[in-house]
Amino acid sequence: MNNITLKRIAEILGISITTVSKALKNYPDVSKKTQKAVLDLAKELNYTPNSFAVNLRTKESKTIGLIIPEVVHHFFSNVINGIIDEAEKNGYLVITLQSNESLELEKKQVELLLNKRVDGIIMSLSNQSNFDNHIKEIISRGIPLVLFDKISKLVNCSKVIIDDKKAAFEAVEHLIIKGCKKIAHIRGPINPQNAIDRFLGYKMALEKNNIPFDPKLVYTCENVTFEEGKTFAKEIIEQHKDIDGIFVITDLVAVGVLACFNEIEIKVPQQVKIIGFSNWFMSQVITPKLSTVDQPSYEMGVQSFKLLFEEMTHKKNGIPFAPRTISLETSIIERESTNNS
Amino acid sequence: MNNITLKRIAEILGISITTVSKALKNYPDVSKKTQKAVLDLAKELNYTPNSFAVNLRTKESKTIGLIIPEVVHHFFSNVINGIIDEAEKNGYLVITLQSNESLELEKKQVELLLNKRVDGIIMSLSNQSNFDNHIKEIISRGIPLVLFDKISKLVNCSKVIIDDKKAAFEAVEHLIIKGCKKIAHIRGPINPQNAIDRFLGYKMALEKNNIPFDPKLVYTCENVTFEEGKTFAKEIIEQHKDIDGIFVITDLVAVGVLACFNEIEIKVPQQVKIIGFSNWFMSQVITPKLSTVDQPSYEMGVQSFKLLFEEMTHKKNGIPFAPRTISLETSIIERESTNNS
C-alpha cells in the first residue's frame, strides 16, 4: 500500500490527477462529494503525501539537528525537552545526536546533518571544540546555527547563554557573605568558554573582597564527573586543612564533594561551605541539601529554537538575518550546604 | 550555493550530467582527470548529493522515530543514549519526540513520523495508551516497530522488556528476608503493563511468604513523581503506624518517601525499610542510600535498536520477519535503606 500515488486514486475514481491533488489540498473548486470520495479512498489506501517529494519542492525538510555532549545529564535533558517542545509547536522534528565530548564525533555528526539537509542546527560544543572547520562549513553553507551553553566566542552565529562570569561571581560572593575566607574552586576543563567564565567570576569575587587569589586552590576537572568531585574533595582537605568554602563547576561534581565529606566526616556547612552550579534535581534531595546557581535549562532550549526559527524564516523569505545573543537570568538558591543558622 | 545541481557542474565543465553523476559515484569509466575536476568543483560549490532525491530512489530515509513519555527522566535518558549510539553505528539518525504521557500527543507524533516516512519506530507507550488505532496504523502499513519498557501485550510487534513481575517479586522478598512483616506498595498508574506486573509481583511475594494481601496498603500514583512519594509516605505512616516496609514503583517516588521520612523523623531502615526500582543515579548519593532494582536501561536502548534494525533489514530484502521479545536481566542492589546491620 505504500506506493499508492495520486495517479492510482485518480484511476480508481475515474477523475483527473489534478482534481485528486486539489481535493487533498482543500481547493474550493472541487465538489464536496468528490473531495469526500478522494479523502475516503486516500485513507483506505493509507495514502500520505510523499514527504520527500514535498521536500524536493519546498526545499525544506522541516527537520532540525541537535548536537549535545551528553543526553544523560540533568541540564542537557532539560534543554532537549525545551527544544523538542518548541520545535513541535512549530511543526519541526528534531534529530538528536550526542558527541560524547568527542570533537571527532561532533565533526562527523555535523556532516551527517548537512547531508540530511536539515533546515537548521542547534549545538552545545564538546570540550575540545572551537571555531573548527565543521562549524565554519555550517556557516559558509548558510545553514542557520544556534549555539547554547558551551559556545565559542569566535563563531559568528546566534547564541543562548547565561552570564557565567556574573553567576559565578554571585556564587562566590554568597560564600563570602556566609563567612568563608579561604575558598577553593573545582573548575571545568580548560577549553569551554563557560568553564573559563566561571573561573573568572571566581577570581573577580575574591578580588573585590580583598581575598588573595591562590592558583593552588584551583582544581581542574577533566570529565566533570561525580567521581572527580569525590577525589578533589579529598585532595583539597588534605592539602589545605583551613579551607572553609568550595565553589564547584556543576552540581554533579558538588554532589561528589558532599559524598566524600560525608564519608570522612567533614561537616558541611559548619566546617566547609559548598555551592554548586546548575540546580540539578538531586541537589534538593541529598543531605545536606546543596546551595547552587539556578540555570534556566528548559527556557534555554525554548529560546534556542525560537532564535533558530527566526533565522530559518528570514532565510526562507530571503531577508538578511543578523545573529543575536540572548543572555538568560540566573539566581542563587540557598540551601543547607551554605547555611549553618 | 545550496541550489547547485549536477546540471550546473556539467554546464560549467562542459561535460554530460551522466558523466558528472558517474564521477561522483566513482564509476571506473570516467577518467581520473575528469573525476578530479568534478569532485573539486562539487566541493567548491558546496555540493552534497540531495538526500531527498536519494531517498526517493532508495525508499529509505535512514531515519527512525523514537517516542518516549519523558526526556528528563534518568531511565529514559539512558535508553535514548543506547538507541542513539547504536543507531549511529549503523548509519541511522534518530528523531526524538516526547509524548508527555499524553495519548493525544502520542497519536499526533506517530502521524508525523509516518508522514516523514521514517524507516522504523521505537516507542515506550504513554500511560493511557494501549492497542489504539495509531499503533494499528504503524503495523498495518508494515513499518517496523519495537516497543520497550511500557508496552502493550496486545500489540503484535517486537518488544524489549524486563520481567517486571519477577523483579518486583524479588524486591519484596528482599524486604521480607530483611524482616519486614507489613509491607505497603506505592504502585504506578492502573494502565501500563509494567505497573500491573510490578503490583502482581508484590502480591506473589506476599502470598508465597504467607503474608495476607491488604488492598488498603496499596497506594496508586497518577503521575509517578517525587511529590507523590512525599504525600503517600505521610499517608501511609498516619494510616498504618505499624508498617515496616515499602516497595515503591520507581526510585524518583522512593526518594520522595525518604525526603518525607527524613523530615518527620521516621528512621529508615530501623523503623521502615524502603526499596525502589530502576537504580537512578541519585539513589546512591542520597541519605540513606536507596536499595533498588537495577534495570539495564542503556542496554534496553541498544537491544531495541538492534531488533528494529533486524526487522528493517528483513523488510528491505523482502524476507518475512516474526516479531520477538527480548527480556533483560535485573538484579537487586542492596543499600542502606534496607540494611540495618
XYZ file of C-alpha atoms in Angstrom:
682
model
C 0.000 0.000 0.000
C 2.987 2.284 0.418
C 3.456 3.041 -3.253
C -0.011 4.318 -3.860
C 0.013 7.677 -5.551
C -2.317 10.389 -6.703
C -2.369 8.625 -10.065
C -3.827 5.423 -8.625
C -6.559 7.326 -6.759
C -7.400 9.194 -9.982
C -7.550 5.923 -11.917
C -9.828 4.229 -9.411
C -12.228 7.166 -9.178
C -12.058 7.977 -12.890
C -11.095 11.617 -12.311
C -8.010 13.662 -13.200
C -4.851 13.730 -11.124
C -5.253 17.496 -10.806
C -8.668 17.032 -9.231
C -7.292 14.482 -6.762
C -4.485 16.846 -5.851
C -6.882 19.785 -5.456
C -9.245 17.711 -3.332
C -6.408 16.755 -0.974
C -5.363 20.397 -0.718
C -8.920 21.540 0.021
C -9.340 23.712 -3.103
C -12.825 25.285 -3.300
C -13.407 24.327 -6.942
C -13.745 20.618 -6.169
C -17.236 19.448 -5.178
C -17.690 18.282 -1.597
C -18.804 14.885 -2.892
C -15.673 14.365 -4.980
C -13.484 15.599 -2.171
C -15.056 13.143 0.238
C -14.552 10.285 -2.229
C -10.881 11.203 -2.628
C -10.249 11.611 1.100
C -12.005 8.349 1.952
C -10.101 6.415 -0.663
C -6.807 8.039 0.266
C -7.406 6.985 3.842
C -8.351 3.421 2.897
C -5.234 3.154 0.786
C -3.025 4.538 3.549
C -2.067 7.368 1.284
C 0.068 10.094 2.820
C 1.643 12.843 0.765
C 5.183 11.765 -0.015
C 7.161 13.967 2.306
C 10.355 13.539 0.309
C 8.648 14.768 -2.834
C 7.178 17.671 -0.864
C 10.644 18.399 0.463
C 12.120 18.489 -3.011
C 9.547 21.059 -3.989
C 9.711 23.329 -0.967
C 13.400 22.769 -0.241
C 12.527 22.491 3.422
C 12.965 19.322 5.438
C 11.069 20.687 8.465
C 13.738 18.920 10.462
C 16.493 20.404 12.577
C 19.594 18.812 14.018
C 20.660 18.998 17.658
C 24.150 18.043 18.813
C 24.870 17.970 22.533
C 27.730 16.499 24.531
C 25.534 14.152 26.632
C 21.900 13.062 26.824
C 22.100 11.584 30.334
C 22.726 14.860 32.075
C 20.083 16.746 34.006
C 20.910 20.091 32.404
C 21.040 18.852 28.816
C 17.959 16.662 29.065
C 16.018 19.724 30.230
C 17.327 21.731 27.290
C 16.362 18.934 24.865
C 12.918 18.993 26.423
C 12.580 22.733 25.720
C 13.847 22.406 22.154
C 11.583 19.454 21.280
C 8.507 21.121 22.780
C 9.061 24.382 20.944
C 10.044 22.701 17.653
C 6.909 20.600 17.727
C 4.705 23.655 18.237
C 6.149 24.989 15.004
C 5.897 21.746 13.051
C 9.573 20.805 13.189
C 11.114 17.467 14.088
C 14.395 17.202 15.965
C 17.215 14.777 15.169
C 19.286 14.430 18.337
C 22.940 13.378 18.304
C 25.383 13.228 21.177
C 29.047 13.966 20.716
C 30.144 12.250 23.956
C 32.529 15.227 24.286
C 34.455 13.985 21.233
C 35.454 16.562 18.640
C 35.897 13.847 16.014
C 32.367 12.532 16.550
C 30.981 16.064 16.527
C 32.570 16.710 13.124
C 31.085 13.517 11.696
C 27.676 14.425 13.088
C 27.692 17.868 11.508
C 28.442 16.207 8.177
C 25.580 13.739 8.674
C 23.146 16.562 9.422
C 24.314 18.628 6.460
C 23.911 15.637 4.144
C 20.467 15.113 5.606
C 19.689 18.724 4.599
C 18.318 19.785 7.945
C 16.875 23.307 7.927
C 18.972 24.387 10.892
C 21.313 23.166 13.631
C 21.436 23.770 17.378
C 24.638 22.809 19.192
C 26.359 22.847 22.524
C 30.040 22.327 21.740
C 32.147 19.466 23.031
C 35.018 20.399 25.340
C 37.696 20.234 22.643
C 35.632 22.083 20.074
C 36.242 25.635 18.999
C 35.880 27.516 15.734
C 36.859 24.463 13.713
C 36.223 23.700 10.063
C 32.984 21.807 10.664
C 31.433 24.879 12.276
C 32.777 27.100 9.500
C 31.193 24.699 6.996
C 27.728 25.145 8.539
C 28.053 28.923 8.333
C 29.560 29.031 4.841
C 26.683 26.937 3.564
C 24.225 29.398 5.038
C 22.578 26.855 7.353
C 21.053 28.650 10.371
C 23.033 27.785 13.517
C 22.415 28.470 17.203
C 24.958 27.649 19.910
C 23.896 27.372 23.546
C 25.657 26.951 26.894
C 29.003 25.700 25.590
C 29.697 28.211 22.852
C 32.762 29.620 21.135
C 33.047 33.395 21.044
C 34.804 33.102 17.678
C 31.724 31.771 15.885
C 29.531 34.430 14.298
C 26.095 32.928 14.925
C 23.183 33.304 17.317
C 23.774 32.156 20.876
C 21.756 31.457 24.000
C 23.815 31.726 27.123
C 23.792 32.761 30.712
C 26.261 35.288 32.091
C 28.559 32.628 33.560
C 31.033 35.164 34.920
C 28.358 37.103 36.782
C 26.640 33.933 38.049
C 29.953 32.548 39.346
C 30.794 35.912 40.898
C 27.487 35.840 42.775
C 28.013 32.239 43.907
C 31.437 33.011 45.348
C 30.192 36.228 46.915
C 27.430 34.181 48.535
C 30.149 32.047 50.174
C 31.991 35.188 51.329
C 28.831 36.707 52.797
C 28.322 33.428 54.664
C 31.749 33.954 56.258
C 34.144 31.980 54.026
C 37.697 33.351 53.911
C 39.614 30.650 52.063
C 37.687 29.388 49.062
C 38.744 26.638 46.651
C 37.353 26.278 43.136
C 36.799 22.995 41.327
C 36.653 24.234 37.749
C 35.680 22.720 34.408
C 38.115 21.822 31.614
C 40.444 24.467 30.146
C 38.726 24.958 26.791
C 34.963 25.577 27.137
C 34.009 29.227 27.435
C 31.603 28.595 30.314
C 34.339 26.979 32.438
C 36.662 29.912 31.676
C 33.981 32.456 32.594
C 33.034 30.724 35.837
C 36.704 30.675 36.810
C 36.995 34.406 36.007
C 33.878 35.106 38.091
C 35.503 33.249 40.999
C 38.651 35.406 40.685
C 36.648 38.627 40.411
C 34.688 37.892 43.597
C 37.901 37.201 45.539
C 39.498 40.374 44.217
C 36.518 42.568 45.019
C 36.536 41.222 48.577
C 40.306 41.558 49.054
C 40.909 37.835 49.279
C 44.220 36.981 47.595
C 43.887 34.594 44.634
C 45.904 31.398 45.121
C 46.218 29.207 41.983
C 46.932 26.199 44.227
C 43.292 26.366 45.359
C 42.025 25.746 41.818
C 41.389 22.129 40.788
C 40.570 21.301 37.165
C 38.091 18.598 36.136
C 38.800 16.671 33.000
C 35.451 14.933 32.619
C 33.212 16.828 35.070
C 32.066 13.731 36.957
C 30.768 12.715 40.387
C 33.999 10.725 40.895
C 36.201 13.747 40.218
C 34.224 15.606 42.889
C 34.993 12.864 45.411
C 38.693 12.769 44.507
C 39.235 16.536 44.546
C 37.356 16.944 47.843
C 39.810 14.571 49.480
C 42.833 16.329 47.937
C 41.576 19.767 48.892
C 41.061 18.896 52.545
C 44.413 17.092 52.758
C 46.369 19.886 51.083
C 44.546 22.835 52.677
C 43.204 21.976 56.112
C 41.910 25.506 56.688
C 39.732 25.694 53.588
C 36.214 26.887 54.506
C 34.392 27.150 51.167
C 34.311 25.449 47.752
C 32.718 26.739 44.551
C 32.119 23.792 42.220
C 31.667 23.966 38.420
C 28.424 21.941 38.480
C 26.087 20.146 40.878
C 27.054 16.642 39.766
C 30.649 17.290 40.852
C 29.486 19.108 44.011
C 27.437 16.054 44.980
C 30.680 14.062 44.721
C 32.309 16.549 47.112
C 29.427 16.108 49.577
C 29.647 12.311 49.287
C 33.345 12.409 50.173
C 32.844 14.825 53.078
C 30.009 12.664 54.437
C 32.330 9.653 54.375
C 35.326 11.311 56.042
C 33.059 13.279 58.394
C 33.909 16.806 57.351
C 30.914 18.866 58.481
C 29.045 20.790 55.783
C 28.260 23.695 56.198
C 29.859 24.143 59.671
C 33.430 23.344 58.596
C 33.273 23.828 54.818
C 30.507 25.513 52.816
C 29.750 24.233 49.310
C 27.978 25.843 46.391
C 27.328 24.129 43.060
C 26.017 25.291 39.699
C 23.001 24.351 37.558
C 20.413 23.236 40.108
C 20.148 19.539 39.258
C 17.085 17.838 40.701
C 19.119 15.685 43.080
C 20.626 18.773 44.739
C 17.414 19.287 46.687
C 17.122 15.677 47.877
C 20.642 14.959 49.145
C 21.862 15.572 52.685
C 22.778 18.338 53.243
C 20.743 19.986 50.505
C 23.055 21.751 48.072
C 23.105 25.514 47.515
C 23.511 26.254 43.831
C 23.034 28.593 40.893
C 19.726 28.137 39.145
C 20.202 27.934 35.391
C 17.032 28.115 33.264
C 17.727 24.994 31.217
C 14.255 24.361 29.747
C 13.996 28.046 28.823
C 17.415 27.834 27.192
C 16.046 25.130 24.882
C 12.922 27.129 24.059
C 14.911 30.294 23.281
C 17.445 28.355 21.189
C 14.694 27.016 18.960
C 12.992 30.415 18.744
C 16.206 32.066 17.557
C 16.806 29.278 15.043
C 13.234 29.554 13.783
C 13.629 33.307 13.324
C 16.750 32.774 11.245
C 15.179 29.942 9.199
C 12.168 32.142 8.442
C 14.403 35.036 7.386
C 16.359 32.713 5.134
C 13.212 31.285 3.536
C 11.975 34.764 2.728
C 15.356 35.945 1.527
C 15.679 38.551 4.282
C 19.146 39.085 5.785
C 19.498 37.998 9.405
C 21.944 39.403 11.938
C 22.905 36.824 14.594
C 21.812 37.694 18.120
C 22.872 36.577 21.573
C 20.278 36.027 24.280
C 21.528 36.014 27.854
C 19.180 34.407 30.381
C 18.956 35.345 34.064
C 20.333 33.112 36.820
C 19.786 33.222 40.573
C 21.382 31.872 43.734
C 19.435 29.162 45.549
C 20.443 28.989 49.190
C 20.084 25.577 50.815
C 21.721 23.737 53.723
C 25.251 23.406 52.302
C 25.965 27.123 52.858
C 23.601 27.888 55.710
C 24.591 26.993 59.277
C 21.954 29.026 61.056
C 25.237 27.792 -3.220
C 22.607 25.380 -1.977
C 20.801 25.047 -5.249
C 23.722 23.799 -7.215
C 22.971 20.566 -9.007
C 24.629 18.029 -11.182
C 23.381 20.039 -14.137
C 25.273 23.141 -13.090
C 28.503 21.196 -12.610
C 28.031 19.630 -16.046
C 27.420 23.041 -17.597
C 30.485 24.598 -16.040
C 32.781 21.738 -17.009
C 31.169 21.246 -20.404
C 30.518 17.538 -19.860
C 27.327 15.472 -19.653
C 25.223 15.130 -16.494
C 25.712 11.355 -16.712
C 29.474 11.812 -16.558
C 29.173 14.099 -13.530
C 26.946 11.586 -11.804
C 29.302 8.705 -12.631
C 32.307 10.695 -11.399
C 30.628 11.357 -8.068
C 29.784 7.673 -7.754
C 33.329 6.603 -8.576
C 32.491 4.707 -11.795
C 35.615 3.260 -13.459
C 34.726 4.519 -16.964
C 35.349 8.160 -16.030
C 38.944 9.370 -16.404
C 40.757 10.260 -13.198
C 41.293 13.761 -14.502
C 37.584 14.370 -15.159
C 36.665 12.837 -11.831
C 39.058 15.140 -10.008
C 37.640 18.165 -11.847
C 34.095 17.158 -10.853
C 34.970 16.429 -7.232
C 36.926 19.649 -6.844
C 34.153 21.738 -8.326
C 31.486 19.928 -6.298
C 33.451 20.716 -3.164
C 33.944 24.368 -4.100
C 30.259 24.707 -4.788
C 29.331 23.016 -1.515
C 27.563 20.331 -3.459
C 26.225 17.394 -1.461
C 24.073 14.702 -3.031
C 20.480 15.704 -2.467
C 19.451 13.294 0.230
C 15.770 13.716 -0.552
C 16.320 12.655 -4.133
C 18.393 9.725 -2.922
C 15.574 8.842 -0.538
C 13.018 8.858 -3.314
C 15.158 6.406 -5.200
C 16.068 4.007 -2.424
C 12.828 4.386 -0.441
C 14.917 4.525 2.718
C 15.172 7.607 4.888
C 17.897 6.141 7.127
C 15.980 7.833 9.908
C 13.996 6.256 12.706
C 11.474 7.765 15.081
C 11.566 7.452 18.862
C 8.585 8.349 21.054
C 9.031 8.297 24.812
C 6.907 9.671 27.641
C 9.641 11.952 29.055
C 13.182 13.045 28.191
C 14.052 14.390 31.645
C 13.964 11.037 33.371
C 17.057 9.108 34.341
C 15.760 5.821 32.949
C 14.561 7.197 29.606
C 17.583 9.398 29.002
C 19.765 6.312 29.422
C 17.616 4.395 26.940
C 17.814 7.284 24.427
C 21.577 7.185 24.884
C 21.670 3.471 23.978
C 19.386 3.928 20.963
C 21.292 6.922 19.556
C 24.661 5.220 19.994
C 23.554 2.012 18.295
C 21.638 3.799 15.526
C 24.664 5.923 14.716
C 26.896 2.863 14.438
C 24.527 1.630 11.746
C 24.207 4.930 9.903
C 20.748 5.860 11.179
C 19.598 9.161 12.626
C 17.032 9.341 15.413
C 14.119 11.786 15.596
C 13.092 12.004 19.248
C 9.618 13.033 20.371
C 8.156 13.067 23.847
C 4.519 12.335 24.493
C 4.448 13.933 27.958
C 2.266 10.955 28.896
C -0.480 12.274 26.614
C -2.247 9.779 24.358
C -3.435 12.582 22.061
C 0.082 13.903 21.581
C 1.388 10.375 21.017
C -1.157 9.850 18.206
C -0.161 13.096 16.531
C 3.507 12.162 16.792
C 3.001 8.768 15.183
C 1.281 10.534 12.291
C 4.174 12.998 11.992
C 6.701 10.171 11.863
C 4.674 8.207 9.315
C 4.385 11.303 7.108
C 8.116 11.778 7.477
C 8.494 8.208 6.151
C 10.832 7.025 8.863
C 12.177 3.519 8.294
C 11.076 2.309 11.709
C 9.693 3.424 15.061
C 10.714 2.692 18.660
C 8.220 3.582 21.391
C 7.563 3.415 25.085
C 3.827 3.946 25.470
C 2.227 6.753 27.434
C 0.185 5.729 30.465
C -3.187 5.966 28.702
C -2.000 4.198 25.575
C -2.933 0.686 24.616
C -3.603 -1.077 21.345
C -5.112 2.048 19.817
C -5.600 2.943 16.174
C -2.334 4.832 15.836
C -0.382 1.713 16.790
C -2.503 -0.419 14.486
C -1.748 2.074 11.711
C 2.017 1.583 12.098
C 1.636 -2.166 11.876
C -0.870 -2.178 9.008
C 1.482 -0.019 6.989
C 4.262 -2.515 7.555
C 6.547 -0.040 9.347
C 8.913 -1.929 11.688
C 8.001 -1.192 15.312
C 9.690 -2.004 18.612
C 8.102 -1.283 21.997
C 10.209 -1.132 25.154
C 9.527 -0.846 28.888
C 5.953 0.433 28.695
C 4.445 -1.980 26.214
C 1.017 -3.346 25.440
C 0.686 -7.124 25.324
C -1.985 -6.707 22.652
C 0.394 -5.317 20.064
C 1.994 -7.896 17.793
C 5.460 -6.395 17.411
C 8.961 -6.839 18.793
C 9.492 -5.821 22.419
C 12.355 -5.233 24.789
C 11.323 -5.620 28.387
C 12.407 -6.782 31.757
C 10.448 -9.355 33.736
C 8.717 -6.765 35.912
C 6.746 -9.368 37.859
C 9.847 -11.344 38.767
C 11.869 -8.211 39.570
C 9.115 -6.887 41.851
C 8.759 -10.302 43.466
C 12.480 -10.280 44.269
C 12.347 -6.721 45.617
C 9.500 -7.566 48.013
C 11.154 -10.835 49.022
C 14.279 -8.818 49.802
C 12.184 -6.745 52.278
C 10.747 -9.944 53.803
C 14.204 -11.504 54.204
C 15.258 -8.285 55.953
C 12.459 -8.872 58.471
C 9.513 -6.853 57.128
C 6.084 -8.223 58.021
C 3.731 -5.446 56.934
C 4.675 -4.094 53.539
C 2.965 -1.263 51.656
C 3.233 -0.774 47.902
C 3.249 2.572 46.116
C 2.298 1.445 42.639
C 2.230 3.079 39.199
C -0.919 4.069 37.304
C -3.605 1.464 36.508
C -2.982 1.076 32.777
C 0.707 0.460 31.963
C 1.682 -3.171 31.835
C 4.853 -2.631 33.871
C 2.877 -1.106 36.769
C 0.432 -4.024 36.643
C 3.249 -6.577 36.619
C 5.137 -4.959 39.492
C 1.940 -4.970 41.511
C 1.390 -8.666 40.704
C 4.985 -9.416 41.745
C 4.316 -7.686 45.068
C 1.212 -9.817 45.632
C 3.007 -13.029 44.665
C 5.828 -12.390 47.134
C 3.366 -11.763 49.975
C 1.422 -14.903 49.090
C 4.485 -17.108 48.872
C 5.549 -15.895 52.327
C 2.089 -16.251 53.921
C 1.597 -12.550 54.433
C -2.050 -11.633 53.847
C -2.621 -9.167 50.991
C -4.376 -5.988 52.158
C -5.608 -3.678 49.357
C -5.571 -0.770 51.818
C -1.762 -0.962 51.785
C -1.611 -0.217 48.050
C -1.275 3.441 47.016
C -1.597 4.389 43.339
C 0.475 7.129 41.701
C -1.111 9.174 38.992
C 1.977 10.943 37.692
C 4.810 8.965 39.295
C 6.507 11.996 40.857
C 8.776 12.889 43.764
C 5.869 14.864 45.297
C 3.541 11.838 45.208
C 6.211 9.906 47.089
C 6.259 12.554 49.827
C 2.461 12.673 50.070
C 1.916 8.900 50.151
C 4.701 8.404 52.705
C 2.871 10.703 55.092
C -0.487 8.994 54.466
C 0.978 5.516 54.883
C 2.571 6.275 58.235
C -0.557 8.057 59.507
C -2.948 5.309 58.411
C -0.747 2.310 59.275
C 1.568 3.066 62.192
C 2.961 -0.490 62.214
C 4.109 -0.563 58.592
C 7.731 -1.783 58.368
C 8.452 -1.922 54.637
C 7.532 -0.089 51.427
C 8.083 -1.257 47.859
C 7.970 1.758 45.547
C 7.266 1.726 41.768
C 10.377 3.745 40.929
C 13.341 5.467 42.583
C 12.114 9.008 41.937
C 8.997 8.306 44.025
C 11.035 6.381 46.634
C 13.315 9.412 47.034
C 10.151 11.405 47.823
C 9.299 8.829 50.514
C 12.790 9.187 52.018
C 12.524 13.005 51.941
C 9.251 12.850 53.892
C 10.595 10.339 56.423
C 13.725 12.471 56.932
C 11.505 15.476 57.673
C 9.144 13.749 60.107
C 11.991 11.711 61.610
C 10.851 8.221 60.744
C 14.025 6.134 60.854
C 14.983 4.288 57.651
C 15.824 1.385 57.726
C 15.357 0.827 61.505
C 11.630 1.628 61.566
C 10.645 1.281 57.899
C 12.661 -0.315 55.095
C 12.355 1.089 51.577
C 13.164 -0.420 48.198
C 12.792 1.411 44.877
C 13.030 0.368 41.257
C 15.271 1.384 38.324
C 18.506 2.435 40.030
C 18.514 6.141 39.274
C 21.884 7.828 39.783
C 20.666 9.889 42.737
C 19.716 6.730 44.673
C 23.366 6.165 45.546
C 24.016 9.739 46.706
C 21.051 10.386 49.000
C 20.942 9.643 52.729
C 20.223 6.858 53.458
C 21.327 5.323 50.169
C 18.385 3.625 48.477
C 18.147 -0.115 47.828
C 16.642 -0.730 44.416
C 16.188 -2.972 41.387
C 18.834 -2.442 38.727
C 17.261 -2.119 35.304
C 19.643 -2.196 32.326
C 18.401 0.999 30.680
C 21.274 1.689 28.257
C 21.222 -1.949 27.160
C 17.470 -1.695 26.647
C 18.113 1.094 24.140
C 20.816 -0.874 22.338
C 18.656 -4.003 22.087
C 15.632 -2.009 20.916
C 17.587 -0.583 18.007
C 19.122 -3.957 17.179
C 15.676 -5.578 16.948
C 14.373 -2.713 14.833
C 17.400 -2.927 12.549
C 16.857 -6.644 12.103
C 13.249 -6.064 11.081
C 14.160 -3.158 8.765
C 16.781 -5.321 7.058
C 14.310 -8.184 6.618
C 11.776 -5.778 5.146
C 14.289 -4.281 2.718
C 15.213 -7.731 1.459
C 11.619 -8.877 1.289
C 12.127 -11.593 3.916
C 9.269 -12.191 6.380
C 10.041 -11.233 9.967
C 8.470 -12.744 13.075
C 8.373 -10.266 15.992
C 10.475 -11.255 19.001
C 10.531 -10.268 22.646
C 13.821 -9.802 24.459
C 13.694 -9.908 28.235
C 16.702 -8.386 30.001
C 18.007 -9.454 33.409
C 17.531 -7.319 36.530
C 19.177 -7.550 39.934
C 18.619 -6.331 43.478
C 21.044 -3.671 44.726
C 21.152 -3.633 48.496
C 21.999 -0.274 50.071
C 21.346 1.454 53.404
C 17.553 1.815 53.126
C 17.011 -1.899 53.737
C 20.111 -2.756 55.727
C 20.248 -2.003 59.464
C 23.287 -4.069 60.278
